[in-house]
Short mmCIF file of C-alpha atoms in Angstrom, two decimals:
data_model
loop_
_atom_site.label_atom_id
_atom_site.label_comp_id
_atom_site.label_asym_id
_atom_site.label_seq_id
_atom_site.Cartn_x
_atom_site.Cartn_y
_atom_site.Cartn_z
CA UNK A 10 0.00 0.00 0.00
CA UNK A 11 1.00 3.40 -0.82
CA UNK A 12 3.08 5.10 2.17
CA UNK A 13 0.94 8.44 4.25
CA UNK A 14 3.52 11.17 3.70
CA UNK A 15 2.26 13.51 5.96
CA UNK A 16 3.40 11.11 8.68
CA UNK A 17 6.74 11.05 8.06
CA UNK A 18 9.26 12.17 10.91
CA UNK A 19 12.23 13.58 8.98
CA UNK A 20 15.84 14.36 10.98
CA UNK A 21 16.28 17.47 11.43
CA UNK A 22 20.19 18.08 10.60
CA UNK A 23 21.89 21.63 10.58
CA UNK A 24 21.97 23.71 7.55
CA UNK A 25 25.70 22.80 6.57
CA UNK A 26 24.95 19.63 6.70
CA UNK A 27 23.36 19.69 2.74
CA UNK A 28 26.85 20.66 2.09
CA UNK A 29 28.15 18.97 -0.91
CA UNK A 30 31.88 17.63 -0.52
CA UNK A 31 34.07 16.55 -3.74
CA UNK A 32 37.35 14.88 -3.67
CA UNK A 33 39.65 14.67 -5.90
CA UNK A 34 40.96 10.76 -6.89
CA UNK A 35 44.67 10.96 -8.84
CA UNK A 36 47.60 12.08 -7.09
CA UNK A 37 51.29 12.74 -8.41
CA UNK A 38 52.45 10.44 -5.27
CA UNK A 39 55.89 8.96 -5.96
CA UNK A 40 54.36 5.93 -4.06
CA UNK A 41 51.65 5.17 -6.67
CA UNK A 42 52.42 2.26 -9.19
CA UNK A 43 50.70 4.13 -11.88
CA UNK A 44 52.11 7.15 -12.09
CA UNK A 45 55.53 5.49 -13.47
CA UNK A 46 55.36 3.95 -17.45
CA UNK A 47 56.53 0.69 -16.10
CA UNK A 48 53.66 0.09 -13.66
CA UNK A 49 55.37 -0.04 -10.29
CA UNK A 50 57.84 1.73 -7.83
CA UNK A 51 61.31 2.62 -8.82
CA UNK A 52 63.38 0.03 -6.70
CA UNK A 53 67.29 -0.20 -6.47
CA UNK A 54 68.63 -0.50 -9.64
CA UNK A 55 66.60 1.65 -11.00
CA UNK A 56 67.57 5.11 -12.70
CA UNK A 57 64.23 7.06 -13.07
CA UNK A 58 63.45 9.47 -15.13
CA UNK A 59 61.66 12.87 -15.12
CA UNK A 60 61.40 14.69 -18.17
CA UNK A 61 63.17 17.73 -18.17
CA UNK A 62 60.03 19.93 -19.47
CA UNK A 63 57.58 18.78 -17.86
CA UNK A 64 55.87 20.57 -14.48
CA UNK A 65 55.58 18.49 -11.46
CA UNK A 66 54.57 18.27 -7.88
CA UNK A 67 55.71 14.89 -6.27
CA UNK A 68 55.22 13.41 -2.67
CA UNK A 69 57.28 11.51 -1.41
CA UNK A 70 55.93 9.26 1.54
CA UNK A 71 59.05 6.92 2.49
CA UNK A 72 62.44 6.19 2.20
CA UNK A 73 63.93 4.89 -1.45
CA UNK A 74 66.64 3.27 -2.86
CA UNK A 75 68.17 4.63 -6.12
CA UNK A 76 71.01 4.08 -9.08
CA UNK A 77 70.33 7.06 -10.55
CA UNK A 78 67.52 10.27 -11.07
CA UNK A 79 66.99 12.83 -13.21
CA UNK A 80 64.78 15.56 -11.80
CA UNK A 81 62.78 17.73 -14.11
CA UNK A 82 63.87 22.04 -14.33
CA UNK A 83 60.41 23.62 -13.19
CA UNK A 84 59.26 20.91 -10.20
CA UNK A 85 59.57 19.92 -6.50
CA UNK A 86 59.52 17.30 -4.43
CA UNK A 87 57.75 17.74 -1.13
CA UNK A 88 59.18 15.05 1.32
CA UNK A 89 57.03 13.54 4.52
CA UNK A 90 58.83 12.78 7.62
CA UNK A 91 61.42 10.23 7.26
CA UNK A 92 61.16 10.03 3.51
CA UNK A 93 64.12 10.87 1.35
CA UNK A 94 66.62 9.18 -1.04
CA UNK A 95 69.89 7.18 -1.07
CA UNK A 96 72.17 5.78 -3.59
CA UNK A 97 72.05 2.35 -4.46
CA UNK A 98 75.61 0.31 -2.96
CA UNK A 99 75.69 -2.38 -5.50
CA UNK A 100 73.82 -5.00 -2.85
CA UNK A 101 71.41 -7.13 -4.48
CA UNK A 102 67.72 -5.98 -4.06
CA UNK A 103 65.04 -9.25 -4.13
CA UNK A 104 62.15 -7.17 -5.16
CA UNK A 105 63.64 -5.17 -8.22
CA UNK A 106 64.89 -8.60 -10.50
CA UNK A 107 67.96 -8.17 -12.84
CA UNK A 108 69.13 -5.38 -14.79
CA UNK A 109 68.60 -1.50 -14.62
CA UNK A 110 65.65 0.12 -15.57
CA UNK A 111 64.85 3.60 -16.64
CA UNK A 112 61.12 3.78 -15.26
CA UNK A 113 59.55 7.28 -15.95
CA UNK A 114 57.28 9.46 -14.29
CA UNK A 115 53.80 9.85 -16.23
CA UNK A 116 52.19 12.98 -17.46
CA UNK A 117 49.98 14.54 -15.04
CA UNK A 118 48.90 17.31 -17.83
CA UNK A 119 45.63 15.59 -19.18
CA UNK A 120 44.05 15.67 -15.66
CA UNK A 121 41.17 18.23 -16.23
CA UNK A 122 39.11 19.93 -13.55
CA UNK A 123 36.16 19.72 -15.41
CA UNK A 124 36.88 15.62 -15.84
CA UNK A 125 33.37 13.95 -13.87
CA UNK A 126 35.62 10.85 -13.53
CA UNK A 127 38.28 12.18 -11.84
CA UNK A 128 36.10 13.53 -9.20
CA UNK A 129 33.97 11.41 -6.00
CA UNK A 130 31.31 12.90 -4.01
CA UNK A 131 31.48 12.63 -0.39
CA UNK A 132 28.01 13.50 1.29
CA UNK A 133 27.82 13.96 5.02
CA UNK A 134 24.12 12.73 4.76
CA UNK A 135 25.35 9.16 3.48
CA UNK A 136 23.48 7.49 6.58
CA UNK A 137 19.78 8.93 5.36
CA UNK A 138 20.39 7.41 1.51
CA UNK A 139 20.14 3.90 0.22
CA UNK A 140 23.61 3.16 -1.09
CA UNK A 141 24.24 4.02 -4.45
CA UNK A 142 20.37 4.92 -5.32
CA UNK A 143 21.33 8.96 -5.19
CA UNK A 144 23.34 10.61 -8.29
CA UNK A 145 23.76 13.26 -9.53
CA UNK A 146 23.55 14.86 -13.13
CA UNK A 147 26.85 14.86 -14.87
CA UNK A 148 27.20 18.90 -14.44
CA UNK A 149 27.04 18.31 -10.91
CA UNK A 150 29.61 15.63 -10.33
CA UNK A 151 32.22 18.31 -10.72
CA UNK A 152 32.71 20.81 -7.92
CA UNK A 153 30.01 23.38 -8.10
CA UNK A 154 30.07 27.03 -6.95
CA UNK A 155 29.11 25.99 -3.22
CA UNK A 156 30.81 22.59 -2.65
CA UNK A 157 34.01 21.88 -0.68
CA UNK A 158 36.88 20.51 -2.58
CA UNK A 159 38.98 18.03 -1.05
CA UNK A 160 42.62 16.79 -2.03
CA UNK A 161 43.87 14.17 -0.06
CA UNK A 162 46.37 15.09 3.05
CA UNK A 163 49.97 13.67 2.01
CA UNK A 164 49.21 13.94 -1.43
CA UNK A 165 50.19 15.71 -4.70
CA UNK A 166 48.38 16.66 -8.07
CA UNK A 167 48.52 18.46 -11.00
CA UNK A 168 45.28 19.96 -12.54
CA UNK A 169 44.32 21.52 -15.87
CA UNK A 170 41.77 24.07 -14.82
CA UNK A 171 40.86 25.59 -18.44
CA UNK A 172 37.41 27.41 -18.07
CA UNK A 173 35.09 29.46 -20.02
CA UNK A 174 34.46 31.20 -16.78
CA UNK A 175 36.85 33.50 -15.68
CA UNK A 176 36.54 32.77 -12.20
CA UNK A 177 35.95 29.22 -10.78
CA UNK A 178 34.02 29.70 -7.73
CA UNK A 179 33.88 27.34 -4.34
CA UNK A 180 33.13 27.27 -0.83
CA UNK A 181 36.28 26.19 0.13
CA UNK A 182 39.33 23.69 -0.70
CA UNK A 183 41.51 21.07 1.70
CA UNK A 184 44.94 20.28 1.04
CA UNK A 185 47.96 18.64 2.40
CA UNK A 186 45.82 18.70 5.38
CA UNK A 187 44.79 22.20 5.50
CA UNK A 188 41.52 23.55 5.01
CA UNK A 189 41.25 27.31 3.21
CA UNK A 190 37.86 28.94 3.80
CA UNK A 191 38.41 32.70 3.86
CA UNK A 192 39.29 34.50 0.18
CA UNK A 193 42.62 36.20 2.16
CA UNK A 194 43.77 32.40 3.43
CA UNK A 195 43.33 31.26 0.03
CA UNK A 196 44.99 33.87 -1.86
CA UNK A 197 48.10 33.67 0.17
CA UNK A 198 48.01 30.16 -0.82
CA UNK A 199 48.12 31.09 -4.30
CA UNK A 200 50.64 33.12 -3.88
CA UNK A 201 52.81 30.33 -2.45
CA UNK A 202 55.80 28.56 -4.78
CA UNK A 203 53.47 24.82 -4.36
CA UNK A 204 50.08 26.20 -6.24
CA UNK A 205 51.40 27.31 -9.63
CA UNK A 206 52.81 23.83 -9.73
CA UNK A 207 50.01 22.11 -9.17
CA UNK A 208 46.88 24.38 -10.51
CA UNK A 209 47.45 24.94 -14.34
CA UNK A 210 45.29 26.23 -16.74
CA UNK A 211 43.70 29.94 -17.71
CA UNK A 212 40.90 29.33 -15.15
CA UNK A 213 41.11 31.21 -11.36
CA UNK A 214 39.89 28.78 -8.58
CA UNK A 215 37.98 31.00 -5.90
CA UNK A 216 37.09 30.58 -2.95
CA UNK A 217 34.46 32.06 -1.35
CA UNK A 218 33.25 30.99 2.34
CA UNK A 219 30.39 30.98 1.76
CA UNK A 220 27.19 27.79 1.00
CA UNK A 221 24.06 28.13 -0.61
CA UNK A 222 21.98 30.17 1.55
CA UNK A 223 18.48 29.32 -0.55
CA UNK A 224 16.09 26.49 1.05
CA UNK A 225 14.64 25.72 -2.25
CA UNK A 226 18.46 24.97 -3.51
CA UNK A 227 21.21 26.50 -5.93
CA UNK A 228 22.03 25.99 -9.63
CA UNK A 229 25.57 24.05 -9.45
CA UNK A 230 26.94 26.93 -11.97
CA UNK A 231 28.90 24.68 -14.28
CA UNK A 232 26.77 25.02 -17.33
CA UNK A 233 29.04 27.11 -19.08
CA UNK A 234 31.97 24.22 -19.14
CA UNK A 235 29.22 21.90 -20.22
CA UNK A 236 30.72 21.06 -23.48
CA UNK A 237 34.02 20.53 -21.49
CA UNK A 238 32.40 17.79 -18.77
CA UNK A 239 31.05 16.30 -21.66
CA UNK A 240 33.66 16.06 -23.73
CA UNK A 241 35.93 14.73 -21.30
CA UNK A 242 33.08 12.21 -20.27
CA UNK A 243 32.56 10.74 -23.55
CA UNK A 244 36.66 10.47 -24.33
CA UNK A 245 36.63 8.15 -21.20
CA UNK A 246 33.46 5.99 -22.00
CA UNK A 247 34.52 5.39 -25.93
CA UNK A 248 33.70 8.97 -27.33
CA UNK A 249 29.54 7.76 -27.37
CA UNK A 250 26.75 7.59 -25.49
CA UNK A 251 25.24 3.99 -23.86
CA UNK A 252 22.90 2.57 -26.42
CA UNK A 253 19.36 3.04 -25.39
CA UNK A 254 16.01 0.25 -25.45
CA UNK A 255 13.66 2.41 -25.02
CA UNK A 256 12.18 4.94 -27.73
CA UNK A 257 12.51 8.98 -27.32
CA UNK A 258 14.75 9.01 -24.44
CA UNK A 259 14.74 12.03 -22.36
CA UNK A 260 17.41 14.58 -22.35
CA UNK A 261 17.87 16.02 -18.73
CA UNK A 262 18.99 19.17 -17.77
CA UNK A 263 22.83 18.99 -17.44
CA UNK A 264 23.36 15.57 -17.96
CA UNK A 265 25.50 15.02 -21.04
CA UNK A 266 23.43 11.77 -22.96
CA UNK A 267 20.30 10.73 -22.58
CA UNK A 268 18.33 8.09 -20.44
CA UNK A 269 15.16 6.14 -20.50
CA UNK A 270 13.24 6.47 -17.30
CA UNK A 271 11.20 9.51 -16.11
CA UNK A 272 12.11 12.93 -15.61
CA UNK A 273 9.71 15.74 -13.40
CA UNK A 274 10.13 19.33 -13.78
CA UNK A 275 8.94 21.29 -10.53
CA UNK A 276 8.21 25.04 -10.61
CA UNK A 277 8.01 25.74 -6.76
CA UNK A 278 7.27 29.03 -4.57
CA UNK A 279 9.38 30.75 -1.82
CA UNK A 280 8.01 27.97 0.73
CA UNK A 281 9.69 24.98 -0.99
CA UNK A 282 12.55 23.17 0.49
CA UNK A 283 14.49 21.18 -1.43
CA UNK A 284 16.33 19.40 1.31
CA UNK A 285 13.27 18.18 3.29
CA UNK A 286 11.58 17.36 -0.18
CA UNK A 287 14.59 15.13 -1.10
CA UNK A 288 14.34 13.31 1.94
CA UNK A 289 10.68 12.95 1.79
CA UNK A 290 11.08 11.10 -1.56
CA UNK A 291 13.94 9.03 0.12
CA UNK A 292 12.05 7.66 3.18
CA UNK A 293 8.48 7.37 1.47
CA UNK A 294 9.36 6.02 -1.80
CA UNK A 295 13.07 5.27 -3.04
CA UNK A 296 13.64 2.98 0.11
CA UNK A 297 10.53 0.92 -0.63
CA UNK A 298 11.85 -2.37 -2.09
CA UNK A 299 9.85 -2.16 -5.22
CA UNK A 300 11.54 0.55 -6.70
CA UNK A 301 15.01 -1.16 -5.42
CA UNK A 302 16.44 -0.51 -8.87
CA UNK A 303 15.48 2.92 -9.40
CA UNK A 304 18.36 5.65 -8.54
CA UNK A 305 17.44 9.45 -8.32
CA UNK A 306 18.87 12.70 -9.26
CA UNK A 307 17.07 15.70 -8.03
CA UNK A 308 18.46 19.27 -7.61
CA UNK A 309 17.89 23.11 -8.64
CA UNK A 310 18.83 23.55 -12.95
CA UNK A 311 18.49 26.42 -14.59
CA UNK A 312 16.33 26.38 -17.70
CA UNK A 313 17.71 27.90 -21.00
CA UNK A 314 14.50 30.56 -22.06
CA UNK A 315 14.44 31.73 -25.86
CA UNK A 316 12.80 34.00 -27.90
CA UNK A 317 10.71 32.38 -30.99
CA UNK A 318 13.09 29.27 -30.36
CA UNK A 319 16.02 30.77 -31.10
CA UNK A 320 17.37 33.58 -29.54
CA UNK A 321 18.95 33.18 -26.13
CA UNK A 322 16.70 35.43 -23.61
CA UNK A 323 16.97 34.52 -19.77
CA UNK A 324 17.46 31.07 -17.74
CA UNK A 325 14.03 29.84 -15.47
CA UNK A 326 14.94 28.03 -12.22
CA UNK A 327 13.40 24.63 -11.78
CA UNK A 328 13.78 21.63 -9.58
CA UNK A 329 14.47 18.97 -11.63
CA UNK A 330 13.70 15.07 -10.54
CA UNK A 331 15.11 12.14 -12.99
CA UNK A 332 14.56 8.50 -12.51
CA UNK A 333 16.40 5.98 -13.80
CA UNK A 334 16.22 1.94 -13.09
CA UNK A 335 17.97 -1.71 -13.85
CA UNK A 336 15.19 -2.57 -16.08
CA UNK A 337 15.84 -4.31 -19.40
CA UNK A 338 14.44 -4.58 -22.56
CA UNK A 339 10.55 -3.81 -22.50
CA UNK A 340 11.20 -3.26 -18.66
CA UNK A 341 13.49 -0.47 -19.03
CA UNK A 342 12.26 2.13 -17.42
CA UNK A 343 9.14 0.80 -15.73
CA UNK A 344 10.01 1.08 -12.58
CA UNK A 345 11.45 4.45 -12.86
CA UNK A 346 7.93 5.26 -14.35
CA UNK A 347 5.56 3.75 -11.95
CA UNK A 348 7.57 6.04 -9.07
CA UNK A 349 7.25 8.98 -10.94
CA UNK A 350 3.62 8.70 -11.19
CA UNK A 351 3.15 8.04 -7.43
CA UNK A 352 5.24 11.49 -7.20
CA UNK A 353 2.88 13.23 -9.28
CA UNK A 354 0.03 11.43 -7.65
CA UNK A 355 1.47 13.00 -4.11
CA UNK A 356 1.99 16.50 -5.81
CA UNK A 357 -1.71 16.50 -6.75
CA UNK A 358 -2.84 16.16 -2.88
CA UNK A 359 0.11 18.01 -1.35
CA UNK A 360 1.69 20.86 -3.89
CA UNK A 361 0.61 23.23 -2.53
CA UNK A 362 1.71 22.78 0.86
CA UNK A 363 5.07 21.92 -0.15
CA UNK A 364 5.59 24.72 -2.24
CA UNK A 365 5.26 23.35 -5.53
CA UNK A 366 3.06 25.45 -8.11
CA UNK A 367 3.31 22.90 -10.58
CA UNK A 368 4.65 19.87 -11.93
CA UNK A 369 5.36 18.12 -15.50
CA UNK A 370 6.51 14.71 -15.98
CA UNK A 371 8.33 13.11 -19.08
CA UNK A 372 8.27 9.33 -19.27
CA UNK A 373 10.59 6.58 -21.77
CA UNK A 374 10.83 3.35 -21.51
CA UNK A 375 10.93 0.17 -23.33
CA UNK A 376 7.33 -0.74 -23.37
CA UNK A 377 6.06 2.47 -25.05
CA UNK A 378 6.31 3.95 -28.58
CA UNK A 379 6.65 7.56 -28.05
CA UNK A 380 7.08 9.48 -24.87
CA UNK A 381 4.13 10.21 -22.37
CA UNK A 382 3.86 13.76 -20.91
CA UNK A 383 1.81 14.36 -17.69
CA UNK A 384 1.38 17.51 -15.91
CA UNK A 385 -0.46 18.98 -12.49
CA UNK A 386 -0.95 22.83 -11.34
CA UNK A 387 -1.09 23.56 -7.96
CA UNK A 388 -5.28 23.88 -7.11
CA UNK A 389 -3.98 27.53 -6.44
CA UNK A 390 -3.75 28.37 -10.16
CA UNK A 391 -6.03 26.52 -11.52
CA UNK A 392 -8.78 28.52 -9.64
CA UNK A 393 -6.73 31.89 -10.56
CA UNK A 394 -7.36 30.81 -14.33
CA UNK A 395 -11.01 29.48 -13.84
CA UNK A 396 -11.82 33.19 -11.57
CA UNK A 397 -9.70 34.99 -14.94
CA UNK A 398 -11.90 33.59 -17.43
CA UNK A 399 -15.16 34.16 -15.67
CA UNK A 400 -14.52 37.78 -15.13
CA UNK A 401 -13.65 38.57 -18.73
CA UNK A 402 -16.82 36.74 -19.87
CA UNK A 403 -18.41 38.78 -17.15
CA UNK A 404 -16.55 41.83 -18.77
CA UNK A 405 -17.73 40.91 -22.24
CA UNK A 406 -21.09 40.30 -21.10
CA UNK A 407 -22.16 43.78 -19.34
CA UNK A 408 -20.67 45.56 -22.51
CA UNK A 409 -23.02 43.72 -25.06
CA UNK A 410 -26.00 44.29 -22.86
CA UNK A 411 -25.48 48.20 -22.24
CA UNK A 412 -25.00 48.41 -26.13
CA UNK A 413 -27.92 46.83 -26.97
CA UNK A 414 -29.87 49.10 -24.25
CA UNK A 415 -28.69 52.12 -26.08
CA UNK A 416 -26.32 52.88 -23.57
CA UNK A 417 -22.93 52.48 -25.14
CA UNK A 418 -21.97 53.17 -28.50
CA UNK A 419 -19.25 51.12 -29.95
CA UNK A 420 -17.15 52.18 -32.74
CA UNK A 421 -17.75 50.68 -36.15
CA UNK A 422 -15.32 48.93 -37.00
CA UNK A 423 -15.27 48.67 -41.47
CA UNK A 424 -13.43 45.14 -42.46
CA UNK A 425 -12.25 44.93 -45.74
CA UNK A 426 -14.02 42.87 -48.29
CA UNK A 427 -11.93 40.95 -51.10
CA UNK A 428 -14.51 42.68 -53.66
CA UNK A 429 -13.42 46.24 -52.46
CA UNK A 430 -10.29 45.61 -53.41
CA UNK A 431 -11.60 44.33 -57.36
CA UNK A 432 -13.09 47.04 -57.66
CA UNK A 433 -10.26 49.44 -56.06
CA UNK A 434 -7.91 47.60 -58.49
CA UNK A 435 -10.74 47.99 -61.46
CA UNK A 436 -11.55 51.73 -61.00
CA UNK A 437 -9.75 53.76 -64.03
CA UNK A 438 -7.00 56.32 -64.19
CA UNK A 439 -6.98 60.00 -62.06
CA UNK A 440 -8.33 62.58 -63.64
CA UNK A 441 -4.75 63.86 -64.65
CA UNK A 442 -4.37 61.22 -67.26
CA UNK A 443 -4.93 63.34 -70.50
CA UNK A 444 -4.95 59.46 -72.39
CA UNK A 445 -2.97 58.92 -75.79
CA UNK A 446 -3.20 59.62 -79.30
CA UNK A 447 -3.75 56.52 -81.33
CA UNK A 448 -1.32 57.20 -84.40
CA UNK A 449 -4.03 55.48 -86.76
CA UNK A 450 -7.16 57.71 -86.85
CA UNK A 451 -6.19 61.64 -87.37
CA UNK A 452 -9.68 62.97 -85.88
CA UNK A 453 -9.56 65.69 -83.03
CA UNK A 454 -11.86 64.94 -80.65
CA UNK A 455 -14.97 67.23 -79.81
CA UNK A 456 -14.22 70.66 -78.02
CA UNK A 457 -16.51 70.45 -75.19
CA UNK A 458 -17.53 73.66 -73.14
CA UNK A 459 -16.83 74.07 -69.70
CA UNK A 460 -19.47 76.49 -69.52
CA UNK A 461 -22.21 74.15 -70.73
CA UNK A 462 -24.43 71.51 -68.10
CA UNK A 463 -24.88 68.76 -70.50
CA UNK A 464 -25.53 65.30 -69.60
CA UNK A 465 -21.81 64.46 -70.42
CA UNK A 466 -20.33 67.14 -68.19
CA UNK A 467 -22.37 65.61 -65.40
CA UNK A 468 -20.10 62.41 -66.27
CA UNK A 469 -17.06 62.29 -63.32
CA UNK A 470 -14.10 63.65 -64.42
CA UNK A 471 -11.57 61.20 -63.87
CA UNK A 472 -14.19 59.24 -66.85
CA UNK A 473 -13.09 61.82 -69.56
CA UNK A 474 -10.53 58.96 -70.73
CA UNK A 475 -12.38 58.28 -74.48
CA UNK A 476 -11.66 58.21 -78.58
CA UNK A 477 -13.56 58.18 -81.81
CA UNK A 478 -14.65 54.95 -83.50
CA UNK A 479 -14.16 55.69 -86.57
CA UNK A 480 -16.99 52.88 -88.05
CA UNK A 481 -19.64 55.22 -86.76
CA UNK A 482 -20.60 58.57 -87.76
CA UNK A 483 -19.85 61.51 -85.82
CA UNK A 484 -22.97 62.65 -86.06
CA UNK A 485 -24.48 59.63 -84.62
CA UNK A 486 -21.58 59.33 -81.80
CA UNK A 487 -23.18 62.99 -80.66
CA UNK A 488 -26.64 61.92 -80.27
#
């Protein structure tokens, strides 16, 4: 049986708490097996190798044994406690097999900022999800304008941070164990020998202090490296989208291809919260076990407006809710589907009290030919439109019957007829039009006296367009 939502006791958590945290997975460690071309650690007999051009930040966690190095000339290698390095004394080493090697130290330059894969989210409100069954449009799975950034402590990186966006805005960043909040702390940072090595790029990471202070959520603000998270998503997944089963997948907001499921657009007033909304849906419906497969995204997007289709005019806020399950073949999507419409079915009973004006739902999945469309407004509106059109029938009304009384005049409005404008196009030439002479007949015509109120003169003058036929008499042409 369907679950009563009004009866659900939520946690009440403080407002950081919807803080969103991303970390930050490679490192330039000289500890980690694949960051060297041969696929482990330099050992003994070893002579490694960094290239002499190429930028790098290395840690260094322990102690290590060496033939030979060759260091790169921009770099630096930050040492822990008790790490360092020693020359090799001709001993034999059991772990590093016969022969020297010259392993050397990959290129850190393709790691991009705006890379989805090289980036985990860490959410302090992991305890209140079903694992896994939360995700997040592909926009979103790089840092947005409020997240925190983490690196690793006792690690290194290097990061491309190309933008279109001058500025890369976040709420703050940890690392090597310290946390930078404030705009001063972090500019000193920057200022620091460490961050030019490892931040490259023509982007400016920012930080800010500050979180999303809006209960109804914030835009992640990485639409305008779209292209870029896409890109760099499709170059790691085969340079194409997932083939789809079902037919007119839907294209979410943000996301870079497109999925079969069910997608619901929210237009919401200043009482919505999307926090307490989000876990309302978690608790009442994702962790029921018959929509086990289904995983949800749901968050603020900003909606592209245009004018005639075309022109770029403003962006709408919306919250946007996609649903997407394990179903296969004809069951793809079905699940995803069937939760959706128990969504819409609660937004029809309880919009309104949850701050949502209105609601439209998308739907694909492998069982249907073309997409299904639903759509609810808030009880609100609808009687705002019903009271609108009553009062301009109203309107309409009272005017006819005090102009058939006698008691308002309306102007008379004349609507052109298609013969009017025969007959415009028929009538003949000004009066200014003197005619021709018709080289053929050498007759003057009739001197006529302005004086005289004959029949003829009575004729309009722009009619005085005429010439003699010469198979008739004069005389008869002047009776």
């Amino acid at each position: 049986p369907p679950m009563d939502w009004v009866t659900v006791v939520f946690l009440l958590l403080p407002a950081d708490a919807a803080a969103m945290y991303k970390q930050w997975i490679p490192n330039t460690n000289f500890e980690t097996a694949s960051n060297w071309d041969k696929g482990r650690v330099p050992c003994a007999s070893d002579v490694v190798l960094f290239e002499k051009n190429k930028v790098v930040s290395v840690f260094v966690r322990s102690p290590h044994v060496l033939t030979d190095m060759y260091l790169p000339l921009n770099g630096e290698l930050v040492l822990a406690s008790g790490a360092g390095f020693a020359a090799f004394d001709g001993s034999w080493d059991p772990g590093c097999g016969s022969g020297i090697l010259c392993p050397e130290f990959a290129d850190a330059e393709h790691h991009a900022w705006f890379d989805p894969t090289l980036w985990q989210a860490v959410s302090p409100r992991e305890e209140l999800e079903p694992n896994g069954r939360i995700f997040s449009v592909d926009e979103e799975r790089v840092p947005c304008r409020y997240d925190d950034v983490i690196f690793q402590p006792e690690t290194s990186f290097r990061i491309n941070i190309n933008s279109s966006q001058r500025v890369i805005n976040l709420r703050s960043i940890s690392l090597m164990g310290q946390e930078f909040s404030s705009p001063e702390a972090w500019a000193g940072y920057l200022r620091g020998p460490s961050a030019p090595l490892q931040f490259h790029g023509n982007g400016t990471l920012q930080v800010t202090g500050t979180g999303c202070s809006d209960k109804s959520g914030c835009s992640c603000g990485n639409a305008p490296d779209g292209h870029r998270i896409c890109s760099a998503l499709l170059r790691a997944s085969g340079r194409q989208c997932p083939a789809l089963t079902c037919q007119s997948p839907l294209q979410p907001l943000g996301h870079c291809c497109k999925v079969c499921g069910a997608t619901i657009s929210l237009d919401f007033t200043p009482y919505f919260d999307l926090q307490k909304y989000r876990d309302r849906l978690v608790q009442a419906l994702l962790s029921q076990p018959k929509y086990a497969g289904v995983r949800m995204a749901i968050s603020k997007v900003d909606k592209a407006q245009t004018f005639l289709g075309v022109i770029p005019r403003s962006s709408t806020p919306l919250i946007q809710i996609v649903l997407i399950d394990d179903g296969a073949g004809v069951q793809t999507g079905t699940a995803a589907e069937e939760m959706a419409a128990d969504i819409m079915e609660h937004i029809t009973q309880h919009g309104e009290a949850l701050g949502i004006s209105s609601a439209k739902m998308e739907v694909a999945t492998g069982s249907t030919l073309s997409r299904q469309v639903g759509s609810h407004a808030s009880s609100k509106i609808a009687a705002g439109t019903v009271s609108g059109l009553l009062f301009s029938l109203l309107l309409l009304g009272g005017i006819l019957f005090l102009h058939r009384k006698g008691k308002l005049r309306l102007p008379t409005l004349r609507v052109p007829r298609p013969w009017d404008r025969v007959e415009d196009l028929a009538s003949p030439a000004p009066a200014s039009d003197k005619g021709f002479d018709n080289p053929m007949f050498d007759v003057e015509p009739p001197s006529v006296d302005p004086g005289a109120e004959t029949g003829q003169e009575m004729a309009p003058k722009d009619h005085q367009v005429f010439y003699l036929n010469p198979l008739y008499d004069a005389s008869e042409t002047e009776t």
